[in-house]
Short mmCIF file of C-alpha atoms in Angstrom, two decimals:
data_model
loop_
_atom_site.label_atom_id
_atom_site.label_comp_id
_atom_site.label_asym_id
_atom_site.label_seq_id
_atom_site.Cartn_x
_atom_site.Cartn_y
_atom_site.Cartn_z
CA PHE C 147 94.93 68.56 126.11
CA PHE C 148 91.56 69.93 127.37
CA GLY C 149 92.43 73.40 126.38
CA VAL C 150 92.84 72.45 123.07
CA LEU C 151 89.95 69.11 122.93
CA CYS C 152 87.17 71.54 124.12
CA PRO C 153 87.18 74.27 121.25
CA VAL C 154 87.41 71.79 118.43
CA LEU C 155 84.47 69.85 120.52
CA GLN C 156 81.99 73.12 120.44
CA VAL C 157 82.64 73.58 116.72
CA PHE C 158 81.66 69.67 116.01
CA PHE C 159 79.52 70.29 118.37
CA PRO C 160 77.94 73.77 118.48
CA LEU C 161 74.52 73.17 120.56
CA MET C 162 75.36 70.17 122.71
CA SER C 163 75.76 71.27 126.08
CA THR C 164 76.14 74.58 126.36
CA THR C 165 72.70 75.11 125.24
CA ASP C 166 71.40 72.43 127.75
CA VAL C 167 72.90 74.85 130.39
CA TRP C 168 71.32 78.03 129.00
CA LYS C 169 67.96 76.33 129.35
CA THR C 170 68.06 76.19 132.69
CA LYS C 171 68.66 79.72 132.80
CA PRO C 172 66.26 82.35 134.25
CA LEU C 173 64.02 84.33 132.18
CA GLY C 174 66.50 87.77 130.78
CA THR C 175 69.53 86.20 131.74
CA GLN C 176 71.63 87.49 129.16
CA LEU C 177 73.52 84.13 127.02
CA ARG C 178 75.68 86.05 124.48
CA THR C 179 76.39 89.35 122.86
CA ILE C 180 78.13 88.86 119.29
CA VAL C 181 80.15 91.55 118.00
CA GLY C 182 81.77 92.08 114.85
CA HIS C 183 80.08 94.56 112.05
CA GLU C 184 81.55 98.04 111.69
CA GLY C 185 78.36 99.60 110.81
CA TYR C 186 74.57 99.38 112.80
CA ILE C 187 72.77 96.23 112.90
CA LEU C 188 69.07 96.95 111.19
CA GLY C 189 67.94 93.43 110.57
CA ALA C 190 68.62 90.00 112.17
CA ALA C 191 66.89 86.35 111.75
CA TRP C 192 67.66 83.05 113.67
CA ALA C 193 68.77 79.80 111.50
CA PRO C 194 65.45 77.46 111.42
CA ASP C 195 67.54 74.71 113.79
CA GLY C 196 68.76 77.55 116.01
CA ARG C 197 72.56 77.01 115.33
CA THR C 198 73.05 80.00 113.62
CA ILE C 199 72.31 83.69 113.26
CA ALA C 200 72.19 86.08 109.68
CA THR C 201 72.71 89.88 110.93
CA ALA C 202 71.74 93.19 108.19
CA SER C 203 73.97 95.65 108.44
CA ALA C 204 75.01 99.13 107.59
CA ASP C 205 78.17 98.11 106.90
CA HIS C 206 76.89 97.05 103.40
CA THR C 207 76.84 93.13 104.40
CA VAL C 208 75.70 90.41 105.17
CA GLY C 209 76.96 88.12 108.51
CA LEU C 210 76.52 84.74 109.30
CA TRP C 211 77.95 83.91 113.48
CA ARG C 212 77.46 80.37 115.72
CA THR C 213 74.70 81.37 117.52
CA VAL C 214 76.22 80.04 120.79
CA THR C 215 80.34 80.78 120.38
CA GLY C 216 78.95 84.26 118.53
CA THR C 217 82.02 83.21 116.25
CA ARG C 218 81.77 84.44 112.40
CA VAL C 219 80.92 81.35 109.85
CA PHE C 220 80.50 84.00 106.48
CA THR C 221 80.80 87.85 105.71
CA TYR C 222 78.70 88.01 102.58
CA LYS C 223 80.01 91.35 100.84
CA GLY C 224 78.03 92.37 97.91
CA HIS C 225 75.45 94.80 98.58
CA ASP C 226 76.28 98.68 97.69
CA GLY C 227 74.80 99.96 100.54
CA SER C 228 73.42 99.03 103.88
CA VAL C 229 71.51 96.05 103.75
CA TYR C 230 68.45 96.39 106.23
CA THR C 231 66.87 92.79 106.36
CA VAL C 232 67.53 89.53 105.70
CA ASP C 233 65.57 85.85 106.57
CA PHE C 234 66.18 82.13 106.22
CA SER C 235 65.07 79.67 103.51
CA PRO C 236 62.66 76.98 105.47
CA ASP C 237 65.66 73.95 104.78
CA GLY C 238 68.36 76.47 106.08
CA GLY C 239 70.12 76.66 103.22
CA SER C 240 69.73 79.99 101.89
CA ILE C 241 69.70 83.76 103.52
CA VAL C 242 68.11 85.93 101.23
CA SER C 243 68.74 90.42 102.24
CA GLY C 244 67.16 93.38 100.71
CA SER C 245 69.09 96.55 99.97
CA TRP C 246 69.44 100.31 100.19
CA ASP C 247 70.90 98.73 96.19
CA ALA C 248 67.13 98.45 95.71
CA THR C 249 68.50 94.61 95.03
CA LEU C 250 67.92 91.48 97.19
CA ILE C 251 70.12 88.95 97.44
CA ILE C 252 70.06 85.34 98.05
CA TRP C 253 73.24 83.66 99.41
CA SER C 254 74.71 80.12 100.54
CA THR C 255 74.87 78.58 104.06
CA SER C 256 77.24 76.07 103.27
CA THR C 257 79.12 78.10 100.65
CA GLY C 258 78.96 81.99 101.17
CA ALA C 259 77.80 82.41 97.58
CA ARG C 260 75.77 84.36 96.47
CA LEU C 261 73.24 82.42 94.13
CA HIS C 262 71.22 85.14 92.86
CA THR C 263 70.34 89.07 92.63
CA LEU C 264 66.81 90.05 92.10
CA ASN C 265 66.41 93.03 90.65
CA GLY C 266 63.16 95.21 90.43
CA HIS C 267 62.32 97.37 92.66
CA ALA C 268 63.20 100.73 92.26
CA GLY C 269 63.87 101.96 95.33
CA THR C 270 65.38 100.48 99.47
CA VAL C 271 64.55 96.75 99.97
CA GLY C 272 64.08 97.25 103.62
CA CYS C 273 61.73 94.48 104.72
CA VAL C 274 61.43 90.62 103.72
CA ALA C 275 60.27 87.52 104.24
CA TRP C 276 60.46 83.63 102.84
CA SER C 277 57.74 81.32 102.44
CA PRO C 278 57.11 78.57 105.11
CA ASP C 279 56.95 76.08 101.72
CA GLY C 280 60.16 78.00 100.32
CA ARG C 281 58.41 78.62 96.93
CA THR C 282 58.12 82.39 97.65
CA ILE C 283 60.07 85.70 99.03
CA VAL C 284 58.41 89.00 99.31
CA SER C 285 59.80 91.98 99.68
CA GLY C 286 58.61 96.09 100.57
CA SER C 287 60.39 99.14 98.74
CA VAL C 288 60.66 102.66 99.21
CA ASP C 289 58.61 102.37 96.09
CA ARG C 290 55.77 101.63 97.95
CA THR C 291 55.11 98.20 96.52
CA LEU C 292 55.37 94.59 97.19
CA LYS C 293 57.67 91.65 94.77
CA LEU C 294 56.78 88.48 94.92
CA TRP C 295 59.97 86.54 93.90
CA ASN C 296 60.54 83.00 92.78
CA ALA C 297 62.76 81.64 95.35
CA HIS C 298 64.30 78.89 93.31
CA ASP C 299 65.41 80.78 89.80
CA GLY C 300 64.99 84.51 91.27
CA THR C 301 62.33 85.48 88.84
CA CYS C 302 59.72 88.14 89.87
CA ARG C 303 56.22 86.52 90.05
CA GLY C 304 54.63 89.95 90.01
CA THR C 305 54.55 93.01 91.57
CA LEU C 306 51.73 94.55 94.33
CA CYS C 307 50.08 97.98 94.22
CA GLY C 308 47.66 99.48 97.29
CA HIS C 309 50.03 100.95 100.08
CA THR C 310 50.68 104.92 99.60
CA ASP C 311 54.33 104.99 101.29
CA THR C 312 56.77 103.20 101.83
CA VAL C 313 56.66 98.96 102.88
CA GLU C 314 58.27 98.60 106.05
CA ALA C 315 57.58 94.93 107.06
CA VAL C 316 55.98 92.25 105.99
CA ALA C 317 55.87 88.69 107.13
CA PHE C 318 54.23 85.26 105.73
CA SER C 319 51.09 83.04 107.97
CA PRO C 320 52.41 80.36 109.25
CA ASP C 321 50.63 78.07 106.49
CA GLY C 322 52.40 80.50 103.92
CA HIS C 323 49.26 81.41 102.26
CA THR C 324 48.82 84.86 103.69
CA PHE C 325 51.31 87.54 104.16
CA ALA C 326 50.99 90.53 105.67
CA SER C 327 52.49 94.24 105.05
CA GLY C 328 53.23 97.20 107.53
CA SER C 329 53.62 100.97 105.92
CA ARG C 330 54.41 103.87 106.44
CA ASP C 331 50.77 104.83 105.22
CA MET C 332 50.09 104.16 108.69
CA THR C 333 47.97 100.32 107.63
CA ILE C 334 48.28 96.91 107.52
CA THR C 335 47.60 95.14 104.22
CA LEU C 336 46.76 91.06 104.61
CA TRP C 337 47.49 89.27 100.72
CA LYS C 338 46.93 85.84 99.26
CA THR C 339 50.26 84.72 98.14
CA ALA C 340 48.63 82.57 95.89
CA THR C 341 47.33 84.97 93.34
CA GLY C 342 48.49 88.60 94.84
CA TYR C 343 44.87 90.16 95.50
CA SER C 344 44.20 92.25 99.01
CA GLN C 345 42.17 90.56 101.40
CA ARG C 346 41.52 93.31 103.81
CA THR C 347 43.87 96.52 105.77
CA LEU C 348 43.75 97.14 108.95
CA ARG C 349 43.63 100.50 110.78
CA GLY C 350 44.34 101.71 113.74
CA HIS C 351 47.56 102.51 114.65
CA MET C 352 48.70 106.70 114.33
CA HIS C 353 52.01 106.49 112.43
CA THR C 354 53.95 103.92 110.60
CA VAL C 355 53.64 100.59 110.67
CA CYS C 356 57.37 99.52 110.96
CA ALA C 357 56.98 95.33 112.01
CA VAL C 358 54.40 92.39 111.97
CA ALA C 359 54.29 89.11 112.63
CA PHE C 360 51.60 86.23 113.07
CA SER C 361 50.55 83.98 116.01
CA PRO C 362 51.86 80.50 115.43
CA ASP C 363 48.62 79.41 114.91
CA GLY C 364 47.83 81.82 112.44
CA LEU C 365 44.63 83.91 113.36
CA SER C 366 46.10 86.82 115.10
CA LEU C 367 48.52 89.66 114.30
CA ALA C 368 50.69 91.65 116.54
CA SER C 369 52.99 95.29 115.03
CA GLY C 370 54.87 97.45 115.89
CA SER C 371 55.10 101.14 115.03
CA TRP C 372 56.65 105.32 114.89
CA ASP C 373 53.47 105.62 117.47
CA LYS C 374 55.51 103.49 120.27
CA THR C 375 52.29 101.06 120.55
CA VAL C 376 52.35 96.99 119.68
CA ALA C 377 49.17 96.27 118.47
CA ILE C 378 47.29 92.88 118.34
CA TRP C 379 44.76 92.48 115.87
CA ARG C 380 41.97 89.52 115.12
CA ARG C 381 43.12 87.77 111.44
CA ALA C 382 39.41 87.17 110.82
CA ASP C 383 37.68 90.95 110.41
CA GLY C 384 41.04 92.96 111.43
CA VAL C 385 39.37 93.81 115.13
CA ARG C 386 42.44 95.51 116.99
CA THR C 387 41.87 93.61 120.33
CA HIS C 388 45.18 95.37 122.42
CA VAL C 389 47.17 97.50 122.46
CA LEU C 390 50.53 97.30 124.20
CA LEU C 391 51.55 99.91 126.35
CA GLY C 392 55.23 100.56 127.60
CA HIS C 393 57.70 101.88 124.89
CA THR C 394 59.19 105.44 125.19
CA GLY C 395 60.09 105.07 121.24
CA THR C 396 59.27 103.89 117.54
CA VAL C 397 58.77 99.79 117.98
CA TYR C 398 60.65 98.08 115.40
CA SER C 399 60.57 95.16 115.50
CA VAL C 400 58.24 92.03 116.66
CA ASP C 401 57.47 88.39 117.45
CA TYR C 402 55.39 85.81 118.52
CA SER C 403 56.60 82.93 120.85
CA PRO C 404 56.53 79.41 119.19
CA GLY C 405 53.82 78.45 121.21
CA GLY C 406 52.34 82.43 121.11
CA GLN C 407 52.44 82.70 124.72
CA THR C 408 54.43 85.59 124.55
CA ILE C 409 55.07 88.52 121.79
CA VAL C 410 58.67 90.27 122.37
CA SER C 411 59.22 93.52 120.93
CA GLY C 412 62.22 95.67 120.90
CA ALA C 413 62.41 99.98 120.07
CA TRP C 414 63.75 102.91 119.87
CA ASP C 415 64.34 103.17 123.43
CA HIS C 416 67.50 100.96 123.61
CA THR C 417 64.89 97.93 125.16
CA VAL C 418 63.57 94.50 124.83
CA ALA C 419 60.23 94.32 126.02
CA ILE C 420 58.36 90.48 126.26
CA TRP C 421 54.40 90.59 126.24
CA ASN C 422 51.45 88.35 127.71
CA PRO C 423 49.10 88.61 124.41
CA ALA C 424 46.40 87.39 126.40
CA ASN C 425 45.92 90.32 128.36
CA GLY C 426 48.44 92.80 126.86
CA MET C 427 50.45 92.83 129.94
CA LEU C 428 53.85 94.23 130.15
CA LEU C 429 56.27 91.00 131.28
CA MET C 430 59.72 92.16 131.92
CA ARG C 431 62.29 94.37 130.23
CA LEU C 432 65.57 93.48 128.79
CA GLU C 433 67.77 95.94 129.17
CA GLY C 434 71.47 96.42 127.84
CA HIS C 435 71.52 98.00 124.27
CA ASP C 436 73.48 101.04 124.13
CA SER C 437 71.17 102.14 121.20
CA TYR C 438 67.77 101.68 118.99
CA VAL C 439 66.92 97.92 119.23
CA HIS C 440 66.05 97.35 115.90
CA ALA C 441 65.47 93.20 114.92
CA VAL C 442 63.97 90.77 117.56
CA ALA C 443 63.06 87.40 117.01
CA TYR C 444 62.53 84.27 119.35
CA SER C 445 65.03 80.91 118.24
CA PRO C 446 62.79 78.47 117.09
CA ASP C 447 63.17 76.12 120.00
CA GLY C 448 61.63 78.89 121.88
CA TYR C 449 64.38 78.56 124.73
CA MET C 450 66.20 82.19 123.51
CA ILE C 451 65.34 85.63 122.16
CA LEU C 452 67.99 87.59 119.67
CA SER C 453 67.94 91.41 119.91
CA ALA C 454 70.43 92.98 117.11
CA SER C 455 71.09 96.97 117.27
CA GLY C 456 72.55 100.46 116.43
CA ASP C 457 75.08 99.80 119.24
CA ARG C 458 76.33 96.62 116.61
CA LYS C 459 76.07 93.85 118.50
CA VAL C 460 74.01 91.03 119.08
CA CYS C 461 72.69 90.08 122.49
CA VAL C 462 70.82 86.28 122.95
CA TRP C 463 68.74 86.50 126.31
CA SER C 464 67.44 83.19 127.63
CA CYS C 465 63.35 82.87 127.77
CA GLY C 466 63.70 80.96 130.74
CA GLY C 467 62.73 77.76 129.21
CA THR C 468 58.48 79.46 129.57
CA ASP C 469 57.31 79.64 126.68
CA ALA C 470 59.57 76.12 124.92
CA ASP C 471 57.92 73.27 125.20
CA ALA C 472 54.25 75.13 124.52
CA ALA C 473 54.46 74.15 120.80
CA PRO C 474 51.24 75.47 119.05
CA LYS C 475 48.55 72.11 118.81
CA PRO C 476 46.58 71.62 115.36
CA VAL C 477 43.37 73.10 115.25
CA LEU C 478 41.91 70.20 114.16
CA GLN C 479 43.34 68.49 117.19
CA GLU C 480 41.64 70.84 119.24
CA VAL C 481 38.38 71.06 117.82
CA ALA C 482 38.41 66.61 118.11
CA ASP C 483 38.31 66.82 121.68
CA ASN C 484 34.95 69.03 121.41
CA GLU C 485 33.40 65.94 120.41
CA PRO C 486 29.91 66.07 119.40
CA ASP C 487 26.46 65.36 121.25
CA LEU C 488 25.41 62.50 119.14
CA ASN C 489 21.92 62.35 121.23
CA ASP C 490 21.52 65.96 120.26
CA PRO C 491 18.52 66.78 118.39
CA GLY C 492 19.93 69.10 116.19
CA VAL C 493 22.49 66.60 114.97
CA ALA C 494 21.26 65.48 111.78
CA ALA C 495 23.39 63.35 108.97
CA ILE C 496 24.12 64.62 106.02
CA ASP C 497 23.07 62.07 102.87
CA ALA C 498 25.89 63.60 99.84
CA MET C 499 28.43 62.73 102.31
CA GLN C 500 27.05 60.35 104.76
CA ALA C 501 31.00 60.12 106.70
CA ILE C 502 30.03 63.94 107.47
CA LEU C 503 27.88 64.97 110.58
CA ALA C 504 26.63 68.39 110.43
CA ALA C 505 25.70 69.71 113.76
CA LEU C 506 23.27 72.51 113.64
CA PRO C 507 22.95 74.60 117.17
CA PRO C 508 19.50 76.48 117.65
CA ASN C 509 20.64 79.50 118.91
CA GLY C 510 22.79 80.01 115.28
CA LEU C 511 25.70 79.32 116.18
CA PRO C 512 28.51 78.19 113.40
CA VAL C 513 27.36 74.18 112.06
CA SER C 514 30.11 72.23 112.98
CA LEU C 515 31.35 69.22 110.26
CA TRP C 516 33.00 65.51 112.16
CA ASP C 517 34.30 63.14 110.26
CA LEU C 518 32.26 59.94 111.54
CA GLY C 519 35.20 57.63 111.12
CA THR C 520 37.39 59.63 113.58
CA LEU C 521 34.97 61.92 114.97
CA LEU C 522 37.52 65.02 114.05
CA GLY C 523 36.11 68.01 113.42
CA VAL C 524 36.42 68.40 109.70
CA GLY C 525 34.65 71.71 108.51
CA CYS C 526 32.56 74.46 109.14
CA TRP C 527 29.34 75.59 107.08
CA GLU C 528 28.20 79.59 107.88
CA LYS C 529 28.30 82.29 111.05
CA TYR C 530 24.84 81.91 110.93
CA ARG C 531 22.30 79.26 110.66
CA ARG C 532 22.05 78.45 106.47
CA THR C 533 18.39 75.41 105.24
CA LEU C 534 20.06 71.57 105.39
CA GLY C 535 20.35 71.61 101.55
CA ASN C 536 21.99 75.16 101.17
CA LEU C 537 24.90 72.97 103.90
CA ARG C 538 24.33 69.57 101.68
CA ASP C 539 25.63 71.47 98.39
CA PHE C 540 27.91 73.42 100.20
CA ILE C 541 29.39 70.07 101.19
CA ALA C 542 29.11 68.80 97.97
CA LEU C 543 31.23 71.44 96.12
CA ASN C 544 33.85 71.39 99.31
CA GLN C 545 34.80 67.93 99.03
CA GLU C 546 38.44 68.31 99.46
CA LEU C 547 37.50 70.56 103.33
CA THR C 548 39.32 69.22 105.77
CA ALA C 549 40.07 71.54 108.52
CA ILE C 550 38.36 74.36 109.00
CA SER C 551 35.98 75.06 111.76
CA PHE C 552 34.21 78.31 114.09
CA ASP C 553 35.02 78.80 117.39
CA PRO C 554 31.66 79.65 119.33
CA ASP C 555 34.22 80.72 122.47
CA ASN C 556 36.25 82.72 120.66
CA ALA C 557 33.94 84.29 118.03
CA GLN C 558 36.78 83.43 115.62
CA TRP C 559 37.54 80.61 112.24
CA ASN C 560 40.20 78.05 113.07
CA ILE C 561 42.07 76.68 110.32
CA SER C 562 44.18 73.83 110.37
CA ARG C 563 47.56 73.09 110.16
CA GLY C 564 48.11 69.94 111.42
CA PRO C 565 46.84 66.55 110.74
CA ARG C 566 44.22 66.40 108.49
CA ALA C 567 41.12 63.26 108.82
CA HIS C 568 41.79 62.03 104.90
CA GLU C 569 44.81 63.02 102.44
CA GLY C 570 43.08 65.13 99.90
CA PRO C 571 44.14 68.99 98.46
CA ALA C 572 44.49 71.73 100.54
CA VAL C 573 41.91 73.54 102.08
CA GLN C 574 39.75 75.94 99.70
CA VAL C 575 37.07 77.84 100.86
CA TYR C 576 35.22 80.79 98.94
CA PHE C 577 33.58 83.73 101.83
CA PRO C 578 31.72 86.78 99.85
CA GLU C 579 33.27 89.34 102.04
CA ASP C 580 36.89 88.95 100.62
CA PRO C 581 37.78 91.01 96.98
CA ASP C 582 38.47 88.38 94.64
CA PRO C 583 37.65 89.78 91.42
CA ASN C 584 37.87 86.09 90.20
CA PRO C 585 36.28 84.44 92.61
CA ASN C 586 35.66 80.38 91.97
CA PRO C 587 31.64 80.35 90.95
CA ASN C 588 30.88 76.95 92.47
CA ALA C 589 31.78 78.56 95.53
CA LEU C 590 28.93 79.40 97.67
CA ILE C 591 28.30 82.57 95.67
CA ASN C 592 24.28 82.24 96.81
CA MET C 593 25.00 82.17 100.20
CA PRO C 594 23.54 85.64 101.45
CA GLY C 595 25.36 87.31 104.38
CA LYS C 596 28.34 88.41 105.95
CA GLY C 597 31.86 86.30 105.30
CA LYS C 598 35.10 86.15 107.66
CA GLY C 599 37.80 85.39 104.92
CA LYS C 600 39.33 82.62 103.07
CA GLY C 601 40.97 79.79 103.46
CA LYS C 602 43.10 77.81 100.90
#
């Protein structure tokens, strides 16, 4: 009786007990091997709820698999060549895939049906990413372009040019306002999602950039390259803060853990590596594949890592629970923990917006703006001291500003994705360094000096 009942329960409650056991396993324990493809597995992604995994294969198909049992849910057929990349919609209801046949296809995860075929690239589509708000898909191709697509109807919003060789990797920032692309031209470019304008180009790799991933707080970026390294970049100014050495072959894939405490990478040397991004140290190497590892990713809850390989296997590994409970705190809350000293003579009230308090540090550090009702940090002025009059004008022009600050300890801009101090439109700030050819004429155009970037 129980031999019949248990498989039935496993189908209807696939995460009920097995994953509880998995969470207790030591870091690096191989939990599950998923097999079934007839060709190399070139891409893989977790569903938002972690219950299923999607795979892209050289056998021209996309697979959907149950995480715990490893059983196949759907085999999606429709591409006319190798499928290189796959990603889930944020609600988990759809999958997008990119192929050698120069198309993207959007599939249903509930019915297995093809929903849309996206045509427009002139060559292999090697990378795709779905925006956090579910509205946009970005794709990169051997035709050296990126395309932005309307995820609801499959129409192309625009084509972005700037790379001089194949676009190998794309990734959205956690807030979705920015995305990054890595290319065979050895560069990484940051782009504005809303306009398609390029914001910054990161240079430092000595060969093709194969992978890009944003940190959970959006302040850093990791990349993998044919030069056998993983690099960590500071998003605010494009500075490369760490180079991670340890792989002996091309690094094809990178991902941050949900708490941001570790990075995972997969490489041509058949291994998966786990790193500490704070100091660049290699924490552990996972060995279990018989061919190159083309895709790695943390599960949404942070308890597992998947790796997909040319050996036609997906391996699911334990993270040991070391990072699962370390979900990133909203920057807004982190700023709020550092309440201003109201007795400081450098603190001055702003008549134009009495709910805001400006702290003007004498040493030239940034100005922090505070909501007097809640003492939540709600914004920041420029890195260099400005007059009170200019600050008053800044606030008057940016009354929607609710969650931007500068962290003097880490010398970086913080843009909150967490709760706001009050309800209102999305944050929109313009700094002169941004190469937006159509800036808002009312947004800080008279401000001298160097800005650090744009938040929206």
